[in-house]
């Protein structure tokens, strides 16, 4: 059995499933940082995990930008690191350098209707881009996924959908040198071929599910797409064929945060539990109940984000986030 132990809490507050906090090792000083938004004092905090201290505090004008998710890009060629903050309701993005947090660029009005659900960095042929998703207010207002350069110039759009896009990321297949954009919609997932702008594959099951997280597992010869949904299933797909390999029933209510521990084991966030599941046997290897503080069950108290990190002090560890709770928890195995 795997033993999981709560190490400490990090003050934070956020609600969106994707990138509600940022976790990375900086190449500037080889230290481990968490970036998050603290609504108590309207500020972005840069937090040193090992020293357990706040390294930087950036005040936020909430009328202008209230960050709800973050992305990090290590621009090694230019010897800088980029931090992107996304404000959903204002349809805006801010780019900062790290660790100074000087504002590099600020662009708004990404979507004419609805709001900006999330955004992410990706690179192709040594160029850095930003991809954005959307959430519409009405069925008539539908917008495509948009691709921007770092100055806010729109480079291209991908085929629109009549579904809300809740998750967006990219995957690079080194064997065939192809870049794909992955988008999780209300009832299906799409993989877009970035070079052609065309839909590469659609991953759609017979069950309706609001897709929360997407992971590509390319440890083995067969590349697999793993995703979680609100119907309580983990689905594993053949990435290039689009075939459903298996459907694992985890919980009746829904699965949110997921994180690969290795090529065979997956951590899954279910309400206030984190389960470690063997993807081959579907066996639950370990189960940890984290007991949400002042817990009264509803869907606003779920584990929504799980990230893996190898910390010098603790070894292989997890950072997890409850929806609505003001802590990011560090757990060691």
Short mmCIF file of C-alpha atoms in Angstrom, two decimals:
data_model
loop_
_atom_site.label_atom_id
_atom_site.label_comp_id
_atom_site.label_asym_id
_atom_site.label_seq_id
_atom_site.Cartn_x
_atom_site.Cartn_y
_atom_site.Cartn_z
CA UNK A 1 0.00 0.00 0.00
CA UNK A 2 1.10 3.57 -0.65
CA UNK A 3 1.24 5.82 2.37
CA UNK A 4 0.21 9.45 1.83
CA UNK A 5 0.92 12.06 4.48
CA UNK A 6 -0.15 15.72 4.65
CA UNK A 7 3.01 17.82 4.90
CA UNK A 8 1.81 21.42 5.02
CA UNK A 9 -0.67 23.90 3.60
CA UNK A 10 -0.09 26.81 1.24
CA UNK A 11 -2.54 29.72 1.36
CA UNK A 12 -4.44 30.07 -1.89
CA UNK A 13 -7.90 30.57 -3.33
CA UNK A 14 -9.31 29.63 -6.71
CA UNK A 15 -12.06 27.62 -8.40
CA UNK A 16 -11.24 26.61 -11.99
CA UNK A 17 -10.18 23.01 -12.70
CA UNK A 18 -7.28 23.68 -15.09
CA UNK A 19 -4.15 25.42 -13.78
CA UNK A 20 -5.78 26.84 -10.65
CA UNK A 21 -2.25 27.07 -9.35
CA UNK A 22 1.10 26.97 -11.11
CA UNK A 23 3.85 24.56 -10.08
CA UNK A 24 7.33 24.56 -11.63
CA UNK A 25 11.08 24.43 -11.07
CA UNK A 26 12.74 27.67 -12.15
CA UNK A 27 15.86 27.39 -14.28
CA UNK A 28 16.98 30.77 -12.92
CA UNK A 29 17.75 29.47 -9.43
CA UNK A 30 16.75 25.75 -9.55
CA UNK A 31 14.09 26.35 -6.89
CA UNK A 32 10.53 25.06 -6.78
CA UNK A 33 7.69 27.60 -6.92
CA UNK A 34 3.93 27.72 -6.67
CA UNK A 35 2.17 30.72 -8.22
CA UNK A 36 -1.37 31.43 -7.05
CA UNK A 37 -3.93 34.19 -6.57
CA UNK A 38 -4.84 35.26 -3.02
CA UNK A 39 -8.26 36.89 -3.04
CA UNK A 40 -7.94 38.03 0.57
CA UNK A 41 -5.50 40.76 -0.43
CA UNK A 42 -6.03 40.78 -4.24
CA UNK A 43 -2.51 39.69 -5.07
CA UNK A 44 -0.52 37.12 -7.01
CA UNK A 45 1.88 35.23 -4.77
CA UNK A 46 5.15 33.56 -5.76
CA UNK A 47 5.78 30.88 -3.13
CA UNK A 48 9.05 28.99 -2.46
CA UNK A 49 7.97 25.44 -1.57
CA UNK A 50 11.20 24.29 0.07
CA UNK A 51 11.80 27.37 2.22
CA UNK A 52 8.06 27.68 2.90
CA UNK A 53 8.05 31.44 2.28
CA UNK A 54 6.40 33.93 -0.06
CA UNK A 55 9.07 35.28 -2.40
CA UNK A 56 7.02 37.88 -4.24
CA UNK A 57 3.66 39.60 -3.95
CA UNK A 58 2.09 41.39 -6.93
CA UNK A 59 -0.92 43.56 -6.25
CA UNK A 60 -3.84 43.10 -8.64
CA UNK A 61 -6.39 45.67 -9.76
CA UNK A 62 -9.52 43.51 -9.65
CA UNK A 63 -11.40 45.86 -11.98
CA UNK A 64 -8.74 45.14 -14.57
CA UNK A 65 -7.59 41.58 -14.02
CA UNK A 66 -8.59 38.92 -11.47
CA UNK A 67 -6.46 35.85 -12.29
CA UNK A 68 -8.32 32.55 -12.26
CA UNK A 69 -5.62 30.33 -13.79
CA UNK A 70 -1.97 30.44 -14.71
CA UNK A 71 0.57 29.03 -17.18
CA UNK A 72 4.37 28.92 -17.17
CA UNK A 73 6.80 28.79 -20.10
CA UNK A 74 10.59 28.43 -19.75
CA UNK A 75 11.99 30.47 -22.65
CA UNK A 76 15.51 29.08 -22.36
CA UNK A 77 16.77 30.57 -25.64
CA UNK A 78 16.02 34.10 -24.37
CA UNK A 79 17.06 33.21 -20.80
CA UNK A 80 13.71 34.20 -19.33
CA UNK A 81 10.62 32.55 -17.89
CA UNK A 82 7.10 33.65 -18.72
CA UNK A 83 4.08 33.63 -16.44
CA UNK A 84 0.62 34.04 -17.96
CA UNK A 85 -2.42 35.02 -15.89
CA UNK A 86 -5.94 34.61 -17.25
CA UNK A 87 -9.01 36.62 -16.26
CA UNK A 88 -12.16 34.82 -17.43
CA UNK A 89 -14.81 37.50 -17.00
CA UNK A 90 -12.66 40.29 -18.46
CA UNK A 91 -11.52 38.15 -21.43
CA UNK A 92 -7.96 39.24 -20.79
CA UNK A 93 -4.46 37.85 -20.44
CA UNK A 94 -1.35 39.30 -18.82
CA UNK A 95 2.21 38.17 -19.48
CA UNK A 96 4.94 38.65 -16.86
CA UNK A 97 8.60 37.73 -16.70
CA UNK A 98 9.81 35.61 -13.79
CA UNK A 99 11.08 36.08 -11.11
CA UNK A 100 10.76 39.89 -11.37
CA UNK A 101 7.11 39.88 -12.45
CA UNK A 102 7.49 42.87 -14.74
CA UNK A 103 4.44 43.16 -17.01
CA UNK A 104 5.45 42.32 -20.59
CA UNK A 105 2.12 42.44 -22.37
CA UNK A 106 -1.58 42.84 -21.61
CA UNK A 107 -4.28 42.08 -24.17
CA UNK A 108 -8.05 41.98 -23.79
CA UNK A 109 -11.31 41.26 -25.64
CA UNK A 110 -10.17 37.82 -26.72
CA UNK A 111 -13.76 36.64 -27.14
CA UNK A 112 -16.52 38.94 -28.36
CA UNK A 113 -19.18 36.89 -26.61
CA UNK A 114 -19.08 34.64 -23.56
CA UNK A 115 -15.85 34.61 -21.59
CA UNK A 116 -12.33 33.25 -21.65
CA UNK A 117 -12.44 29.85 -19.94
CA UNK A 118 -8.72 29.10 -19.90
CA UNK A 119 -5.51 29.51 -21.91
CA UNK A 120 -2.14 27.83 -22.23
CA UNK A 121 1.33 28.23 -23.74
CA UNK A 122 2.70 25.97 -26.43
CA UNK A 123 5.57 26.13 -28.91
CA UNK A 124 6.05 25.02 -32.48
CA UNK A 125 9.21 25.38 -34.57
CA UNK A 126 10.88 27.53 -31.89
CA UNK A 127 7.92 29.93 -31.80
CA UNK A 128 5.86 30.47 -28.66
CA UNK A 129 2.09 30.81 -28.92
CA UNK A 130 -0.92 31.22 -26.65
CA UNK A 131 -4.05 29.17 -27.23
CA UNK A 132 -7.36 30.27 -25.73
CA UNK A 133 -10.71 28.59 -25.11
CA UNK A 134 -14.17 30.00 -24.50
CA UNK A 135 -17.46 29.62 -22.67
CA UNK A 136 -20.53 30.97 -24.41
CA UNK A 137 -23.59 32.53 -22.80
CA UNK A 138 -26.11 31.44 -25.43
CA UNK A 139 -26.26 28.84 -28.20
CA UNK A 140 -26.07 31.59 -30.82
CA UNK A 141 -22.76 32.97 -29.56
CA UNK A 142 -20.14 30.40 -30.53
CA UNK A 143 -16.45 31.26 -30.95
CA UNK A 144 -13.49 29.19 -32.17
CA UNK A 145 -10.31 28.35 -30.33
CA UNK A 146 -7.84 31.14 -31.05
CA UNK A 147 -4.04 31.12 -31.37
CA UNK A 148 -2.03 34.27 -30.56
CA UNK A 149 1.59 35.30 -30.56
CA UNK A 150 3.09 36.86 -27.43
CA UNK A 151 2.08 40.37 -28.53
CA UNK A 152 -1.59 39.56 -28.79
CA UNK A 153 -1.70 39.19 -32.58
CA UNK A 154 -4.14 36.49 -33.65
CA UNK A 155 -2.32 33.92 -35.77
CA UNK A 156 -5.12 31.48 -36.55
CA UNK A 157 -8.46 30.05 -35.45
CA UNK A 158 -9.47 26.42 -35.13
CA UNK A 159 -12.81 25.02 -36.17
CA UNK A 160 -15.56 26.19 -33.85
CA UNK A 161 -17.83 23.93 -31.85
CA UNK A 162 -21.30 24.33 -30.43
CA UNK A 163 -19.90 23.13 -27.09
CA UNK A 164 -18.19 24.99 -24.24
CA UNK A 165 -14.46 24.37 -24.11
CA UNK A 166 -13.33 23.69 -20.54
CA UNK A 167 -9.79 22.43 -21.12
CA UNK A 168 -7.06 23.25 -23.64
CA UNK A 169 -3.54 21.91 -23.94
CA UNK A 170 -1.08 20.59 -26.51
CA UNK A 171 0.80 17.39 -27.24
CA UNK A 172 3.92 16.90 -29.37
CA UNK A 173 4.53 13.46 -30.87
CA UNK A 174 8.31 13.28 -31.18
CA UNK A 175 8.25 10.16 -33.35
CA UNK A 176 6.41 11.88 -36.20
CA UNK A 177 7.26 15.51 -35.33
CA UNK A 178 3.62 16.60 -35.12
CA UNK A 179 2.01 19.12 -32.76
CA UNK A 180 -1.59 18.69 -31.65
CA UNK A 181 -3.95 20.93 -29.71
CA UNK A 182 -6.24 19.11 -27.28
CA UNK A 183 -9.58 20.62 -26.34
CA UNK A 184 -12.11 19.24 -23.86
CA UNK A 185 -15.71 20.18 -24.69
CA UNK A 186 -18.98 19.48 -22.92
CA UNK A 187 -19.59 16.10 -24.55
CA UNK A 188 -16.39 15.16 -26.39
CA UNK A 189 -12.68 15.84 -26.84
CA UNK A 190 -11.00 17.04 -30.01
CA UNK A 191 -7.41 16.79 -31.16
CA UNK A 192 -6.49 19.40 -33.79
CA UNK A 193 -3.54 19.13 -36.17
CA UNK A 194 -1.83 22.47 -35.57
CA UNK A 195 -0.08 22.63 -38.96
CA UNK A 196 -3.23 22.01 -41.02
CA UNK A 197 -5.79 23.58 -38.59
CA UNK A 198 -7.99 20.52 -39.18
CA UNK A 199 -9.67 18.26 -36.65
CA UNK A 200 -7.42 15.19 -36.26
CA UNK A 201 -9.59 13.02 -34.02
CA UNK A 202 -12.80 13.28 -32.00
CA UNK A 203 -13.01 11.21 -28.81
CA UNK A 204 -16.67 10.75 -27.96
CA UNK A 205 -18.26 8.13 -25.74
CA UNK A 206 -21.92 7.08 -25.60
CA UNK A 207 -22.18 8.65 -22.13
CA UNK A 208 -22.49 12.42 -21.85
CA UNK A 209 -19.80 14.00 -19.72
CA UNK A 210 -18.37 17.45 -19.07
CA UNK A 211 -14.66 16.77 -19.57
CA UNK A 212 -12.40 18.07 -16.82
CA UNK A 213 -8.81 16.99 -17.47
CA UNK A 214 -6.80 15.43 -20.30
CA UNK A 215 -3.45 13.63 -20.10
CA UNK A 216 -1.46 12.01 -22.92
CA UNK A 217 0.46 8.93 -21.77
CA UNK A 218 3.29 8.22 -24.22
CA UNK A 219 5.42 6.00 -22.01
CA UNK A 220 4.69 3.00 -24.22
CA UNK A 221 4.52 2.33 -27.96
CA UNK A 222 0.75 2.86 -28.01
CA UNK A 223 0.08 6.52 -27.20
CA UNK A 224 -2.95 6.88 -24.94
CA UNK A 225 -5.20 9.81 -24.12
CA UNK A 226 -6.58 9.67 -20.56
CA UNK A 227 -9.45 11.91 -19.52
CA UNK A 228 -11.80 12.45 -16.61
CA UNK A 229 -15.42 13.55 -16.64
CA UNK A 230 -18.38 14.54 -14.54
CA UNK A 231 -20.11 11.19 -15.16
CA UNK A 232 -17.62 9.43 -12.87
CA UNK A 233 -15.53 7.64 -15.49
CA UNK A 234 -11.87 7.62 -16.46
CA UNK A 235 -11.59 6.91 -20.18
CA UNK A 236 -8.48 5.72 -21.97
CA UNK A 237 -8.30 6.21 -25.74
CA UNK A 238 -5.86 5.24 -28.46
CA UNK A 239 -4.62 8.72 -29.34
CA UNK A 240 -3.94 8.21 -33.06
CA UNK A 241 -6.78 5.77 -33.84
CA UNK A 242 -9.41 7.49 -31.70
CA UNK A 243 -10.64 4.14 -30.35
CA UNK A 244 -11.85 3.76 -26.77
CA UNK A 245 -9.53 1.27 -25.05
CA UNK A 246 -11.33 1.11 -21.71
CA UNK A 247 -13.75 2.92 -19.47
CA UNK A 248 -13.07 2.75 -15.71
CA UNK A 249 -16.02 3.49 -13.43
CA UNK A 250 -14.60 5.45 -10.49
CA UNK A 251 -17.51 7.27 -8.88
CA UNK A 252 -21.17 7.98 -9.60
CA UNK A 253 -20.91 11.73 -9.10
CA UNK A 254 -17.82 12.75 -11.07
CA UNK A 255 -14.04 12.78 -11.40
CA UNK A 256 -12.08 16.02 -11.51
CA UNK A 257 -8.32 16.24 -10.97
CA UNK A 258 -6.12 13.45 -12.39
CA UNK A 259 -2.34 13.01 -12.42
CA UNK A 260 -0.11 10.24 -13.80
CA UNK A 261 2.25 8.86 -11.16
CA UNK A 262 3.98 6.55 -13.64
CA UNK A 263 2.99 4.72 -16.83
CA UNK A 264 0.65 2.38 -14.96
CA UNK A 265 -0.66 4.38 -11.97
CA UNK A 266 -3.03 7.33 -11.95
CA UNK A 267 -4.04 9.59 -9.05
CA UNK A 268 -7.71 10.57 -9.22
CA UNK A 269 -9.53 13.28 -7.25
CA UNK A 270 -13.03 12.21 -6.17
CA UNK A 271 -14.86 14.58 -3.82
CA UNK A 272 -12.59 14.67 -0.74
CA UNK A 273 -10.66 11.52 -1.66
CA UNK A 274 -7.56 10.89 -3.72
CA UNK A 275 -7.38 7.37 -5.12
CA UNK A 276 -4.32 5.76 -6.71
CA UNK A 277 -5.50 3.44 -9.49
CA UNK A 278 -3.64 0.84 -11.53
CA UNK A 279 -4.72 1.54 -15.11
CA UNK A 280 -4.07 -2.03 -16.26
CA UNK A 281 -5.87 -3.94 -13.51
CA UNK A 282 -8.26 -1.08 -12.50
CA UNK A 283 -7.39 -1.90 -8.89
CA UNK A 284 -7.52 0.88 -6.27
CA UNK A 285 -4.03 0.72 -4.78
CA UNK A 286 -4.44 3.47 -2.20
CA UNK A 287 -7.14 5.81 -0.93
CA UNK A 288 -6.63 8.99 1.06
CA UNK A 289 -9.50 10.98 2.56
CA UNK A 290 -8.31 14.57 2.98
CA UNK A 291 -11.30 15.86 4.95
CA UNK A 292 -12.10 19.25 3.51
CA UNK A 293 -11.86 21.83 6.28
CA UNK A 294 -15.31 22.79 7.68
CA UNK A 295 -16.65 20.19 5.29
CA UNK A 296 -20.32 20.22 4.25
CA UNK A 297 -20.69 18.08 1.15
CA UNK A 298 -21.55 19.70 -2.14
CA UNK A 299 -19.90 19.88 -5.53
CA UNK A 300 -18.01 23.02 -4.56
CA UNK A 301 -15.78 20.98 -2.22
CA UNK A 302 -14.20 18.54 -4.69
CA UNK A 303 -10.52 17.85 -5.29
CA UNK A 304 -10.18 19.62 -8.64
CA UNK A 305 -6.43 19.83 -9.28
CA UNK A 306 -3.58 17.37 -8.68
CA UNK A 307 0.03 17.94 -9.75
CA UNK A 308 3.14 15.78 -9.31
CA UNK A 309 6.56 17.11 -8.34
CA UNK A 310 9.86 15.61 -7.17
CA UNK A 311 10.96 17.71 -4.20
CA UNK A 312 14.49 17.45 -2.73
CA UNK A 313 13.08 17.54 0.80
CA UNK A 314 10.19 15.09 0.38
CA UNK A 315 10.89 13.10 -2.78
CA UNK A 316 8.03 12.37 -5.19
CA UNK A 317 5.04 14.36 -3.95
CA UNK A 318 1.63 15.69 -4.92
CA UNK A 319 0.11 19.15 -4.69
CA UNK A 320 -3.68 19.10 -4.53
CA UNK A 321 -6.39 21.77 -4.49
CA UNK A 322 -9.99 21.68 -3.27
CA UNK A 323 -12.55 23.80 -5.06
CA UNK A 324 -13.41 26.66 -2.72
CA UNK A 325 -10.76 25.87 -0.09
CA UNK A 326 -8.00 28.37 0.69
CA UNK A 327 -5.17 25.80 0.78
CA UNK A 328 -2.94 23.96 -1.62
CA UNK A 329 -1.83 20.77 0.14
CA UNK A 330 1.54 19.08 -0.30
CA UNK A 331 1.43 15.31 0.14
CA UNK A 332 4.29 12.83 0.06
CA UNK A 333 4.06 9.17 -0.86
#
